mmCIF file of C-alpha atoms in Angstrom:
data_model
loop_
_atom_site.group_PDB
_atom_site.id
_atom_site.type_symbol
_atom_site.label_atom_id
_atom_site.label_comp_id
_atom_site.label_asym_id
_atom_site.label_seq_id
_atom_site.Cartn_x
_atom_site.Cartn_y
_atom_site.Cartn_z
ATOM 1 C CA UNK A 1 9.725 -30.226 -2.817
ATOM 2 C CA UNK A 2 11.187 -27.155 -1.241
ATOM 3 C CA UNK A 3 13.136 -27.497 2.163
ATOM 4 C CA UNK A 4 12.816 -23.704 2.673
ATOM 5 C CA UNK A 5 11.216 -22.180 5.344
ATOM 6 C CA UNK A 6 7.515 -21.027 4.705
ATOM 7 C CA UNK A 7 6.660 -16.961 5.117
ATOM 8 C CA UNK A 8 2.477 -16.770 4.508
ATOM 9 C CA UNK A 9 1.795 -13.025 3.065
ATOM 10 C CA UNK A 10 -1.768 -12.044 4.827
ATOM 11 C CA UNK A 11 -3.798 -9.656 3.257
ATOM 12 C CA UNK A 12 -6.824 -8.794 1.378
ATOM 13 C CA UNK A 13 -5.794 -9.910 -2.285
ATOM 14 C CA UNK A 14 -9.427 -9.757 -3.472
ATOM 15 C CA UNK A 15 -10.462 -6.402 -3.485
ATOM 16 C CA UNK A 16 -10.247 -4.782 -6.775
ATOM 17 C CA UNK A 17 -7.550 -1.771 -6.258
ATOM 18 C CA UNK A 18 -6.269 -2.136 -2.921
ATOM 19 C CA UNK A 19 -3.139 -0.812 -2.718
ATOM 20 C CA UNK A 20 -1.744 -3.201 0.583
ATOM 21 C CA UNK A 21 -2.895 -6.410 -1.778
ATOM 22 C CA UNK A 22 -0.642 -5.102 -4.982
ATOM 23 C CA UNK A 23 2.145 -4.774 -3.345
ATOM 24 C CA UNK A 24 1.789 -8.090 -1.579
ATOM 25 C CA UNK A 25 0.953 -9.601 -4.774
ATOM 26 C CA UNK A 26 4.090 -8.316 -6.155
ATOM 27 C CA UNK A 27 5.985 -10.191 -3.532
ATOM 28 C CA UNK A 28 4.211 -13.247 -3.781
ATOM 29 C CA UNK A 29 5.088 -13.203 -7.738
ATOM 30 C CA UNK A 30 8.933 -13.306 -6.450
ATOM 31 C CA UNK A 31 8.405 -17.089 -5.050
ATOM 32 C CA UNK A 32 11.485 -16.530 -2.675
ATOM 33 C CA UNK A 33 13.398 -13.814 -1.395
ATOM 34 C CA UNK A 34 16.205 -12.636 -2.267
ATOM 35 C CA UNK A 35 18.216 -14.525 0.249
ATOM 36 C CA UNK A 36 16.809 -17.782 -0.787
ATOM 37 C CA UNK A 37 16.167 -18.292 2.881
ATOM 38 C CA UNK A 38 11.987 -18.738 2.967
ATOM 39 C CA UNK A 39 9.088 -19.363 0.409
ATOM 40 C CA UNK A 40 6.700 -16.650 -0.186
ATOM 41 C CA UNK A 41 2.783 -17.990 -0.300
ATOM 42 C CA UNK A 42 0.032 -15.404 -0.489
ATOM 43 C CA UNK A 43 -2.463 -16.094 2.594
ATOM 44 C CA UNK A 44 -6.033 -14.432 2.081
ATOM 45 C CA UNK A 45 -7.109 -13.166 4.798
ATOM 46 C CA UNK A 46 -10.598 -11.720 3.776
ATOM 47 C CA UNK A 47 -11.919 -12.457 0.048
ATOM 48 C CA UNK A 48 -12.678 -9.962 -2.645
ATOM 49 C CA UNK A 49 -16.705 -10.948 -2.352
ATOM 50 C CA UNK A 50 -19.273 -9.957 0.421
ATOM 51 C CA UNK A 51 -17.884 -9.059 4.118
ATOM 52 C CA UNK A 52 -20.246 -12.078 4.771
ATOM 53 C CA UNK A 53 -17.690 -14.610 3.386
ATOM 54 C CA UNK A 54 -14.871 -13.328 5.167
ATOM 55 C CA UNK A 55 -14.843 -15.576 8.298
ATOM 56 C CA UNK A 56 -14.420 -18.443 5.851
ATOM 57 C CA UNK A 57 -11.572 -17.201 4.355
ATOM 58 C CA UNK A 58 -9.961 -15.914 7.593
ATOM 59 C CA UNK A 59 -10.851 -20.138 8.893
ATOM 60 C CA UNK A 60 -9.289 -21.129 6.180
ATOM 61 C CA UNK A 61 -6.468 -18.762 6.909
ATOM 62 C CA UNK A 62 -5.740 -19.991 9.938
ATOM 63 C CA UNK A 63 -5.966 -23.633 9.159
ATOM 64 C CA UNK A 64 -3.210 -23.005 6.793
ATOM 65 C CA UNK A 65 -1.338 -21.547 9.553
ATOM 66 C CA UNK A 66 -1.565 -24.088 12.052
ATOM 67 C CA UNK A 67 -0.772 -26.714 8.989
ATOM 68 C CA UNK A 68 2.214 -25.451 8.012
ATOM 69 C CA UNK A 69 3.352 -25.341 11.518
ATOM 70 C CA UNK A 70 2.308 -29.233 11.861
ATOM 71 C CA UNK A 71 4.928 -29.363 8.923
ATOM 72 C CA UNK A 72 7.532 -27.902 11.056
ATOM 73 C CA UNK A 73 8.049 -25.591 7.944
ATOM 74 C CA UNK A 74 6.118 -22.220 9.338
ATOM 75 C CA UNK A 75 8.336 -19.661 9.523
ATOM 76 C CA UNK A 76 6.906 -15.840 9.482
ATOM 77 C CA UNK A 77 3.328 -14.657 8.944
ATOM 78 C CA UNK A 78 3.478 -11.323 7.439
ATOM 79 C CA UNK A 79 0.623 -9.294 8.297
ATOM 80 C CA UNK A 80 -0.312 -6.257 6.545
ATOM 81 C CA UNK A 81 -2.813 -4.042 9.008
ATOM 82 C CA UNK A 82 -5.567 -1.439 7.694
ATOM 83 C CA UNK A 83 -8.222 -0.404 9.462
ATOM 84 C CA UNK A 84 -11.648 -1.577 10.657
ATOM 85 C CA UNK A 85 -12.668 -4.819 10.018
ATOM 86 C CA UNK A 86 -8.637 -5.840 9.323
ATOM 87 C CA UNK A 87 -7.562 -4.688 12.612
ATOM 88 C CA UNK A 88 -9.795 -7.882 13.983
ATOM 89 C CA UNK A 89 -9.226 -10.433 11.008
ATOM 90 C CA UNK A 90 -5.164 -9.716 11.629
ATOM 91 C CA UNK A 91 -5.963 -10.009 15.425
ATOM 92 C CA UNK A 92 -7.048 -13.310 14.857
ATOM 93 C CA UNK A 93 -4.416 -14.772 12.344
ATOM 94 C CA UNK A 94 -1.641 -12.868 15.102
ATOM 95 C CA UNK A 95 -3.043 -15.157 17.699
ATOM 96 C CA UNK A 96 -3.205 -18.056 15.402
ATOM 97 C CA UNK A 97 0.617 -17.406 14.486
ATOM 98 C CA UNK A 98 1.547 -17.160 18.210
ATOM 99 C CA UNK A 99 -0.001 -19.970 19.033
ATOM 100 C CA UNK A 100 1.569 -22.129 15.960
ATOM 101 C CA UNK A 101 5.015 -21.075 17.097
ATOM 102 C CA UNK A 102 5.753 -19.206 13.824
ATOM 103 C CA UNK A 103 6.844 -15.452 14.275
ATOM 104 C CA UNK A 104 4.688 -12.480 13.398
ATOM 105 C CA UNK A 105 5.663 -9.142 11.316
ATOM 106 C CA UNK A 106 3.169 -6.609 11.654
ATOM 107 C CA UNK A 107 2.799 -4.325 8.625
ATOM 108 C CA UNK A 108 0.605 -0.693 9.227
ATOM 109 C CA UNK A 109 -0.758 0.973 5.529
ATOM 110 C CA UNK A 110 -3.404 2.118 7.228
ATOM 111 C CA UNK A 111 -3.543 6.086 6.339
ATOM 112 C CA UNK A 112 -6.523 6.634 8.442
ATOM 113 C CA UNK A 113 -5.424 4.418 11.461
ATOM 114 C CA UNK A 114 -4.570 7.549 14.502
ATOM 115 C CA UNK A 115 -8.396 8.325 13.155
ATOM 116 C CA UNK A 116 -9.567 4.407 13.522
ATOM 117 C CA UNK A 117 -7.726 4.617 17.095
ATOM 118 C CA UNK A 118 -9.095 7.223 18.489
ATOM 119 C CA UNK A 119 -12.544 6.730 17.321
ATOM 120 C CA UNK A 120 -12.703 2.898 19.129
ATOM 121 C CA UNK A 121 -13.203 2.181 22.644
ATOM 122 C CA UNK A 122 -11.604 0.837 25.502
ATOM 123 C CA UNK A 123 -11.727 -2.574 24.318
ATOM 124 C CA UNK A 124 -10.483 -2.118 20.843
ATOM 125 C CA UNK A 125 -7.837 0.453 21.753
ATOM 126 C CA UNK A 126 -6.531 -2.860 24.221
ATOM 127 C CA UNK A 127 -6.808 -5.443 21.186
ATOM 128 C CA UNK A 128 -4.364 -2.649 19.196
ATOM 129 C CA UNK A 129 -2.096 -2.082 21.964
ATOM 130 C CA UNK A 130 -1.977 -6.589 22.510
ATOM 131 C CA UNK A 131 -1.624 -6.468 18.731
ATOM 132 C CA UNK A 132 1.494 -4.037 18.440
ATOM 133 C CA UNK A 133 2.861 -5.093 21.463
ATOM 134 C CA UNK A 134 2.436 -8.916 20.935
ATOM 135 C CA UNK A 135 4.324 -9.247 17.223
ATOM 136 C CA UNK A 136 7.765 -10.041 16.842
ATOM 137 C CA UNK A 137 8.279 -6.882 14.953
ATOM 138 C CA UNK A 138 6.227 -4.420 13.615
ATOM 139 C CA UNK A 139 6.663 -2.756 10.043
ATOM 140 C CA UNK A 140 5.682 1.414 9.088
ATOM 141 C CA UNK A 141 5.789 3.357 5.853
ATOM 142 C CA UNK A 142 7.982 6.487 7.499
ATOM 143 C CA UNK A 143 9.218 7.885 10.744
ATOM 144 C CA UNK A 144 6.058 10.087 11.149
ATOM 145 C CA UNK A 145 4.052 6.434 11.900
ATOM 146 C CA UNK A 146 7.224 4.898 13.568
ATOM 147 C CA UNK A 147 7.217 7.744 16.014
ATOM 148 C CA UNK A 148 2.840 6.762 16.308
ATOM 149 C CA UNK A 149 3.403 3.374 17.008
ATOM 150 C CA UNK A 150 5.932 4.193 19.548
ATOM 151 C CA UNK A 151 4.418 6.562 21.319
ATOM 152 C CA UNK A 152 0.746 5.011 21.379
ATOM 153 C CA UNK A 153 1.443 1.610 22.285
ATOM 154 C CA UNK A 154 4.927 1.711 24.196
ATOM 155 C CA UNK A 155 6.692 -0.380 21.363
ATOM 156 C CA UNK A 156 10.147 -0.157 21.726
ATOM 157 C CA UNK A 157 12.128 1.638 18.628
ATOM 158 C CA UNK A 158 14.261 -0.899 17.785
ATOM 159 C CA UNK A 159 11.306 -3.388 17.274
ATOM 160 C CA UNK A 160 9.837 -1.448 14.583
ATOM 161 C CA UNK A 161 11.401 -0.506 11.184
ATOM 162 C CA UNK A 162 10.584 1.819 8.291
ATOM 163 C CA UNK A 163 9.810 -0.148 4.770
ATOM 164 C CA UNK A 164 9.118 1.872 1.875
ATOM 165 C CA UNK A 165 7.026 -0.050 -0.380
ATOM 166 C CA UNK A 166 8.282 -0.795 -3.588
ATOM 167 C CA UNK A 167 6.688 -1.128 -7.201
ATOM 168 C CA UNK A 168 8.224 -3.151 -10.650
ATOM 169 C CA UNK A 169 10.142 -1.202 -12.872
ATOM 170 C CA UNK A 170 7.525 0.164 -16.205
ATOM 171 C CA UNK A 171 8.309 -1.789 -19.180
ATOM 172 C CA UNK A 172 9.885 1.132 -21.455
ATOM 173 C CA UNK A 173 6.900 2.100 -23.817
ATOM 174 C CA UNK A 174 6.155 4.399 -26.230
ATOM 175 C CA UNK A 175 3.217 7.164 -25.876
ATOM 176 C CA UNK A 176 0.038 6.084 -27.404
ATOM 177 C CA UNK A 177 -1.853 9.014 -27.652
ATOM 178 C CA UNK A 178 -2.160 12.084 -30.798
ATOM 179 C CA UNK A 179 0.184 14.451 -30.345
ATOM 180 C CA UNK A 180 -2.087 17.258 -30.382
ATOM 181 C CA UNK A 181 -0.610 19.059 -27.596
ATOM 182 C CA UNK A 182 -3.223 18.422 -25.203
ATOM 183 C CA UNK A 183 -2.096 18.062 -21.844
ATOM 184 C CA UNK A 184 -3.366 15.020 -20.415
ATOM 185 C CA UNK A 185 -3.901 14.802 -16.647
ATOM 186 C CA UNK A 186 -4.406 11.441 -14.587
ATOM 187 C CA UNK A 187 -6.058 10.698 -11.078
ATOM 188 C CA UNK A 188 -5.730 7.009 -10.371
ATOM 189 C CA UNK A 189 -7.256 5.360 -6.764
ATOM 190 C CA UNK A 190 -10.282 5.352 -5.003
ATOM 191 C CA UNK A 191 -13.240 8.007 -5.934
ATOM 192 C CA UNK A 192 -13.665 9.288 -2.213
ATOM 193 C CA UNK A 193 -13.574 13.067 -0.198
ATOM 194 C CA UNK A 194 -10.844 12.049 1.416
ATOM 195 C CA UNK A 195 -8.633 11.608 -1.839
ATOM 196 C CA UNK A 196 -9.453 14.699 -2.737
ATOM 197 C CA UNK A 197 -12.124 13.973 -5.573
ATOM 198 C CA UNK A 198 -14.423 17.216 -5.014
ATOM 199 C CA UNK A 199 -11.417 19.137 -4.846
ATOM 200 C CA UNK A 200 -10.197 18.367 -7.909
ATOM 201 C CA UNK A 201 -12.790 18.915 -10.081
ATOM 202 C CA UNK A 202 -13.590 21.926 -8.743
ATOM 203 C CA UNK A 203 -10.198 22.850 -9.772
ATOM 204 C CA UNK A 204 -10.551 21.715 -12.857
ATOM 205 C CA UNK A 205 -13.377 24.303 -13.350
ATOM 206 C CA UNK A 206 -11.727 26.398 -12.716
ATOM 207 C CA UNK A 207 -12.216 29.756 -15.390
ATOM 208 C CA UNK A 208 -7.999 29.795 -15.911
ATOM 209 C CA UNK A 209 -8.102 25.955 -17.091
ATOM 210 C CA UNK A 210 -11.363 26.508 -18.968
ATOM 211 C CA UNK A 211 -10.049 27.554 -21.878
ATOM 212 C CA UNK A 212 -6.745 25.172 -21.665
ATOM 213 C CA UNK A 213 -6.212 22.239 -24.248
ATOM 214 C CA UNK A 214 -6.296 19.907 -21.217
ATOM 215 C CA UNK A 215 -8.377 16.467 -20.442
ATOM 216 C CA UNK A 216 -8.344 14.886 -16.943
ATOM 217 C CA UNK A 217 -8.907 11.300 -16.699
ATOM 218 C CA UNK A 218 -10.235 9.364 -13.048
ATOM 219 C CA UNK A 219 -9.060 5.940 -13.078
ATOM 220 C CA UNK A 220 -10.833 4.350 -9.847
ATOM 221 C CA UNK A 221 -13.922 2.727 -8.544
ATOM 222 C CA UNK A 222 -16.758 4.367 -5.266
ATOM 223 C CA UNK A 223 -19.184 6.512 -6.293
ATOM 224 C CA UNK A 224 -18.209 7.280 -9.638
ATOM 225 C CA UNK A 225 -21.889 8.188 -10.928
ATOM 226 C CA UNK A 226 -21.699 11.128 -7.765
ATOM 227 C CA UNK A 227 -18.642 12.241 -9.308
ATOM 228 C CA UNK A 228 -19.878 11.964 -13.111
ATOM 229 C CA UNK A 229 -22.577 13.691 -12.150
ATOM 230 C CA UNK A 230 -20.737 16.368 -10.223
ATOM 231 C CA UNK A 231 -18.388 17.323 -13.666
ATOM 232 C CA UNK A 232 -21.795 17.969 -15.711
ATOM 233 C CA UNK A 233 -23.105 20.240 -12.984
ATOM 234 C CA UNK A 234 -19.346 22.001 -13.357
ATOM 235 C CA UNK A 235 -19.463 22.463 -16.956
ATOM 236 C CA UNK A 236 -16.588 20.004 -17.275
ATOM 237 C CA UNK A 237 -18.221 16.835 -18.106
ATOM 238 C CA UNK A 238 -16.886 16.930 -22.068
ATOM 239 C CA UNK A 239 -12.946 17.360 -20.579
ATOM 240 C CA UNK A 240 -13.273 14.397 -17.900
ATOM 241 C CA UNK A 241 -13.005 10.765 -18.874
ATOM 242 C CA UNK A 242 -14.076 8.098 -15.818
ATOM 243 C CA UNK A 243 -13.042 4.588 -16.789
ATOM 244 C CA UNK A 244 -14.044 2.919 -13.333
ATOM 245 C CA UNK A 245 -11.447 0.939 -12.060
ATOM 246 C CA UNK A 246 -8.536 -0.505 -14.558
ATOM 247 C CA UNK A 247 -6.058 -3.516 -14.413
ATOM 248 C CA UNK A 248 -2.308 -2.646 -13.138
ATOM 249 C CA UNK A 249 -1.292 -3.218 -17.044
ATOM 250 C CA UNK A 250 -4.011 -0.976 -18.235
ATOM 251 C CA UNK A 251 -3.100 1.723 -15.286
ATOM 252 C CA UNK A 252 0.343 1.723 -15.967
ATOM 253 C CA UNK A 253 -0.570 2.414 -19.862
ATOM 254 C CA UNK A 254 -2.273 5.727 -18.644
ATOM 255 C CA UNK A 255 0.383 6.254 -16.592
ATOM 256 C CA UNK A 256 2.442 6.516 -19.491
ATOM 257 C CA UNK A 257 0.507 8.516 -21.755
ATOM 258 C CA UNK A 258 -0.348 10.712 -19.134
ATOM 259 C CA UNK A 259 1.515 14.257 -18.845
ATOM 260 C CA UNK A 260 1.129 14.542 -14.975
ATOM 261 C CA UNK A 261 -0.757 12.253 -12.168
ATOM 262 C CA UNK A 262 -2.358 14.670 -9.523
ATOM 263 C CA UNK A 263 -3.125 13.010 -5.669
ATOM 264 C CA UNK A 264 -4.660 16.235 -3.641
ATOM 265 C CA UNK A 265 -5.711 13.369 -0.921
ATOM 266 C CA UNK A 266 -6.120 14.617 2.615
ATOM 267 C CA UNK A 267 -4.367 11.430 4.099
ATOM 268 C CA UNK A 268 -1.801 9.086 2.805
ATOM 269 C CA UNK A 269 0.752 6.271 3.923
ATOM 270 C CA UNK A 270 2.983 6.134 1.138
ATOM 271 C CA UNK A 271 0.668 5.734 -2.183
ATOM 272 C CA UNK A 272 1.356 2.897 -4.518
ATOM 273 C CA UNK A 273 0.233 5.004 -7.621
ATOM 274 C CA UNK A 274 3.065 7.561 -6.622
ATOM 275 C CA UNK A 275 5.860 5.469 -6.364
ATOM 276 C CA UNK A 276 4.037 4.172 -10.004
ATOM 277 C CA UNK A 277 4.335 7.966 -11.056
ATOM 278 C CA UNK A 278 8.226 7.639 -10.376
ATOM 279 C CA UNK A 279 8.773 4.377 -12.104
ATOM 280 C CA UNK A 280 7.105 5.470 -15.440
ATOM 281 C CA UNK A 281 9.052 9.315 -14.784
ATOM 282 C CA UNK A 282 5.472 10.884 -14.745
ATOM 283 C CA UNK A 283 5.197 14.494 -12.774
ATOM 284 C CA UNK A 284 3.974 14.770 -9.646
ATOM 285 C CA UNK A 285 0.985 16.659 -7.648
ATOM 286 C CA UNK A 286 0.519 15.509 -4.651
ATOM 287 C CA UNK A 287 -0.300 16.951 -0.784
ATOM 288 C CA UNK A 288 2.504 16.147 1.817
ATOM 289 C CA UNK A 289 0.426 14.077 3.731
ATOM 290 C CA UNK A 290 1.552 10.829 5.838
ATOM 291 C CA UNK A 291 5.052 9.290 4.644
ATOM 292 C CA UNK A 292 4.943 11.752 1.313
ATOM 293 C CA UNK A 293 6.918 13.862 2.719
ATOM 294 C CA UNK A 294 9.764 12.054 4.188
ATOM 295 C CA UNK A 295 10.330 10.710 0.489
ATOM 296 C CA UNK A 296 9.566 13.612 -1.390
ATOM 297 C CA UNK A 297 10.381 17.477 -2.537
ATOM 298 C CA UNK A 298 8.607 20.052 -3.646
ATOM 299 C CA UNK A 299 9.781 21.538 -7.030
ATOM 300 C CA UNK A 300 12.332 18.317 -7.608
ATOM 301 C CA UNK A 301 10.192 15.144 -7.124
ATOM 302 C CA UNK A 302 6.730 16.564 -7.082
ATOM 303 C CA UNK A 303 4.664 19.548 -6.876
ATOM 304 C CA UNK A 304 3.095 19.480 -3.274
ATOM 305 C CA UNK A 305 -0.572 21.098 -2.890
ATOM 306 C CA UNK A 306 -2.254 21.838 0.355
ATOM 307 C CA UNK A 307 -5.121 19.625 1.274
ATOM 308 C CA UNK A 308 -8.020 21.225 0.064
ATOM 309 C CA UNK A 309 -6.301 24.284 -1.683
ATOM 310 C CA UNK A 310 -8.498 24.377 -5.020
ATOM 311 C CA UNK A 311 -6.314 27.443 -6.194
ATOM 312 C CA UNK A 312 -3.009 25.601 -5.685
ATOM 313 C CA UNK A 313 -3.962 22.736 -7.481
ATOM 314 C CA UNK A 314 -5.133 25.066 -10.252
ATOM 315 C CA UNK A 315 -1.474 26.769 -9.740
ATOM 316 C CA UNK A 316 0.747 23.460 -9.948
ATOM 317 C CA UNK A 317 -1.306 22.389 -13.036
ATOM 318 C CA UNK A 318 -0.972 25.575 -14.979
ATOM 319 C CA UNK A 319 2.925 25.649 -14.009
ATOM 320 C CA UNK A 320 3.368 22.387 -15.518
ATOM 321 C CA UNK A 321 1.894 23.259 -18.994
ATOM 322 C CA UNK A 322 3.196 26.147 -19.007
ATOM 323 C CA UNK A 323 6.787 25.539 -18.436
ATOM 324 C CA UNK A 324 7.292 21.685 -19.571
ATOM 325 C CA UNK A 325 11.250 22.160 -17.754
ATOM 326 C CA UNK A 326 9.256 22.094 -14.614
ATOM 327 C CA UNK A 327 8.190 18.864 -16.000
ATOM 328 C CA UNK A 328 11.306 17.621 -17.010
ATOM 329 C CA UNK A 329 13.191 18.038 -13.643
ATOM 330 C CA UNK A 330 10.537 16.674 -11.420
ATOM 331 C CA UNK A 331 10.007 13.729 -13.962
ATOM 332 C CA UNK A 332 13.878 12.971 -13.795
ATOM 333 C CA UNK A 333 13.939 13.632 -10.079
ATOM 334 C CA UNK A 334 11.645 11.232 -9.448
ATOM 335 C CA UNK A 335 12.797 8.594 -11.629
ATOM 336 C CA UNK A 336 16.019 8.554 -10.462
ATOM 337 C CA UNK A 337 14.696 8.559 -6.720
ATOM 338 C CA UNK A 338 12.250 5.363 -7.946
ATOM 339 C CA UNK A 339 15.742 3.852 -8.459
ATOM 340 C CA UNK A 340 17.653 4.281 -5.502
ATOM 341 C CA UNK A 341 14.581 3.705 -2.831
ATOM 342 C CA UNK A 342 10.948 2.110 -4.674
ATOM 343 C CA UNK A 343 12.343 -0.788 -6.994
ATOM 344 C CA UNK A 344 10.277 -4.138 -5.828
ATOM 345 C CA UNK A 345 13.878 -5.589 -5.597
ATOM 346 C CA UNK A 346 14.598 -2.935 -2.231
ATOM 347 C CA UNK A 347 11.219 -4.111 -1.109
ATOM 348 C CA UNK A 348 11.973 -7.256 -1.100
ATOM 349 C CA UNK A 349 15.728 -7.098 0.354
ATOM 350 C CA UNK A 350 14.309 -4.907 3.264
ATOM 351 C CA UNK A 351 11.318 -7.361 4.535
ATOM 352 C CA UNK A 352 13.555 -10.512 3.452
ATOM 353 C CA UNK A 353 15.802 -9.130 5.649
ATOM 354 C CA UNK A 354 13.284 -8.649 8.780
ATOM 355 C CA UNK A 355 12.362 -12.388 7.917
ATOM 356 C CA UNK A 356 16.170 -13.572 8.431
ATOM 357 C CA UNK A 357 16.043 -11.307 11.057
ATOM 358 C CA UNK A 358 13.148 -13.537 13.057
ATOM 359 C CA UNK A 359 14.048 -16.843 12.402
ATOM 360 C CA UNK A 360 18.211 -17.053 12.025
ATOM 361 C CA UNK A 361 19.214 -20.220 10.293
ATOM 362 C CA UNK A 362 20.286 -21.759 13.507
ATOM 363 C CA UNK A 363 17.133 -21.520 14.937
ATOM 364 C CA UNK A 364 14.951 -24.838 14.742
ATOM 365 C CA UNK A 365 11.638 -24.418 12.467
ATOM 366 C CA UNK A 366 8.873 -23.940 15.044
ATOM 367 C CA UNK A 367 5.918 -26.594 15.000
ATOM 368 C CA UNK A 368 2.981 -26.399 16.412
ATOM 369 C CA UNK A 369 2.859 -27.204 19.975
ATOM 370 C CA UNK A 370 0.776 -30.129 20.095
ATOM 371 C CA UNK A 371 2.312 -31.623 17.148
ATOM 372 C CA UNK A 372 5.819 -31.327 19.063
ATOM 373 C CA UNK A 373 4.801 -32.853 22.741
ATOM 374 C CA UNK A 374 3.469 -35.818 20.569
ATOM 375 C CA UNK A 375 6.897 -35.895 18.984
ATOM 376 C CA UNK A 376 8.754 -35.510 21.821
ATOM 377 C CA UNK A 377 6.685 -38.164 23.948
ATOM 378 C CA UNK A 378 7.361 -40.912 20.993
ATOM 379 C CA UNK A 379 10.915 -39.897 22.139
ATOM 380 C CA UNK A 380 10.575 -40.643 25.261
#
């Protein structure tokens, strides 16, 4: 049995594509960090099922918490915060963890969450602030959400840190598609408005890419009949392929084949299938939206489009077919970028790090209280 310390991962590792459940899954895979320091166990938090089984899992949650702490083994509960219904299921495994003794590391991916703020009321705008304010240490994908957490909930600078997320290195594979010249263009996440769906494909309709050898494929669950149906109104219907959503192996195959992956999303934190972009050296579009960017630049990491510009996402396609060096560089760019800032192993120095950071070795493993006075009255 391990003597290490214990640091749960908390999030949603159910839900077919979410982005804040891959990358925890990732760490989870590594067992330890780097250090050697803690064990890494994946704590559900909500289920991949109905909404209506997620107080069970979030019981079961926090009877894990509390047990480990009985252990005297509970070291860190990382908890990675979207919005709605997580802000309340992480409220509630925060207050479990505070109450255990164990420290917590609060983790924002939400993209939408200044919307989620300023759309609750006085009483959920309170449970944010106690939230923020309450963890040991609180975790953002870039300065612009550093300088949001700050500002909103009076947390002090030094107790929050910027973490980009990392991804695994692609296996090195060949293409396995004709080479027929066809340029083959990939969208990969969530079928919504927001990601810039309706944009895209009427971009893709565009008369100028009409008569281009080019095929889009939309790799993602939501309302993909909507959006099926939307590409046969369009005329385009015969040039776009939607597979629903694929497995991370099967993703990063299209990644691979594909000649460019193309985000126009109107808000981001810092997209998983980006940084997935830069590992396999696939081009870029993308709108510099939330942490993109800090990490990114147009013309030598990615192309950047306006939200909702249909004729500049018609632009940056036609200038990558057109001039395959424009390709090249941005494809090298951002591999080489992958490597010095997105590799799952900087990931997981960077949090390991914040975990040392909250419970030094000389600091005794916290138990839960109870569990302690009964100790400490045997002593007596």
């Amino acid at each position: 049995m391990s003597n290490r310390r214990t640091v749960f991962l908390a999030c949603p590792y159910g839900q077919v594509g979410g982005g804040m459940g891959s990358i925890m899954a990732y760490l989870a895979s590594l067992r330890t960090d780097p250090s050697g320091q803690f064990d890494l166990k994946p704590l559900e938090s909500r289920g991949g099922g109905h909404i209506a089984w997620s107080p069970a899992f979030l019981a079961a949650a926090v009877g894990r918490i509390f047990a480990e702490a009985a252990r005297g083994r509970l070291a860190v509960v990382h908890l990675n915060l979207a919005e709605r219904g997580s802000v309340y299921r992480k409220a509630a495994l925060l207050a479990a963890t505070k109450l255990a003794g164990g420290r917590a590391l609060l983790h924002l991916h939400a993209a939408q969450i200044v919307q989620f703020h300023a759309s609750m009321g006085p009483g959920g705008k309170l449970l944010l602030r106690w939230m923020f304010r309450s963890a040991d240490h609180c975790v953002v994908l870039g300065d612009v959400w550093r300088r949001w957490v700050a500002d909103t909930f009076g947390v002090k600078p030094s107790r929050i840190s910027v973490v980009y997320n990392g991804v695994p290195a692609t296996e090195a594979k060949q293409r396995t598609v004709p080479n027929d010249g066809k340029f083959r263009l990939l969208f990969v996440g969530n079928l919504l408005e927001r990601k810039g769906v309706k944009d895209l494909l009427q971009a893709f309709a565009a008369p100028s890419l009409q008569s281009r050898n080019i095929e889009l494929t939309m790799a993602g669950g939501g309302p993909v009949e909507q959006y099926r149906g939307m590409a046969q109104q369009l005329g385009i219907a015969e040039r776009v392929i939607f597979t629903g959503w694929v497995s991370q192996d099967q993703a990063r195959a299209l990644m691979v084949n594909a000649d460019a992956l193309i985000l126009p999303a109107y808000d981001e934190g810092l997209p998983l299938v980006i940084l997935e972009a830069l590992a396999s050296a696939t081009p870029v579009i993308c709108t510099p939206v939330g942490s993109i960017p800090e990490v990114l630049a147009d013309g030598e990491t990615a192309l950047f489009v306006t939200p909702g510009d249909e004729a500049g996402i018609v632009a940056a396609i036609a200038k990558l077919m057109d001039d395959p060096a424009v390709g090249r560089t941005i494809a090298a760019g951002g591999s080489a970028l992958y490597q010095r800032l997105f590799t799952m192993q900087a990931f997981a120095r960077a949090v390991g790090s914040l975990y040392a950071m909250l419970t030094p070795r000389d600091v005794a493993a916290p138990a839960w209280k109870p569990v302690q006075e009964a100790h400490d009255d045997r002593q007596r």
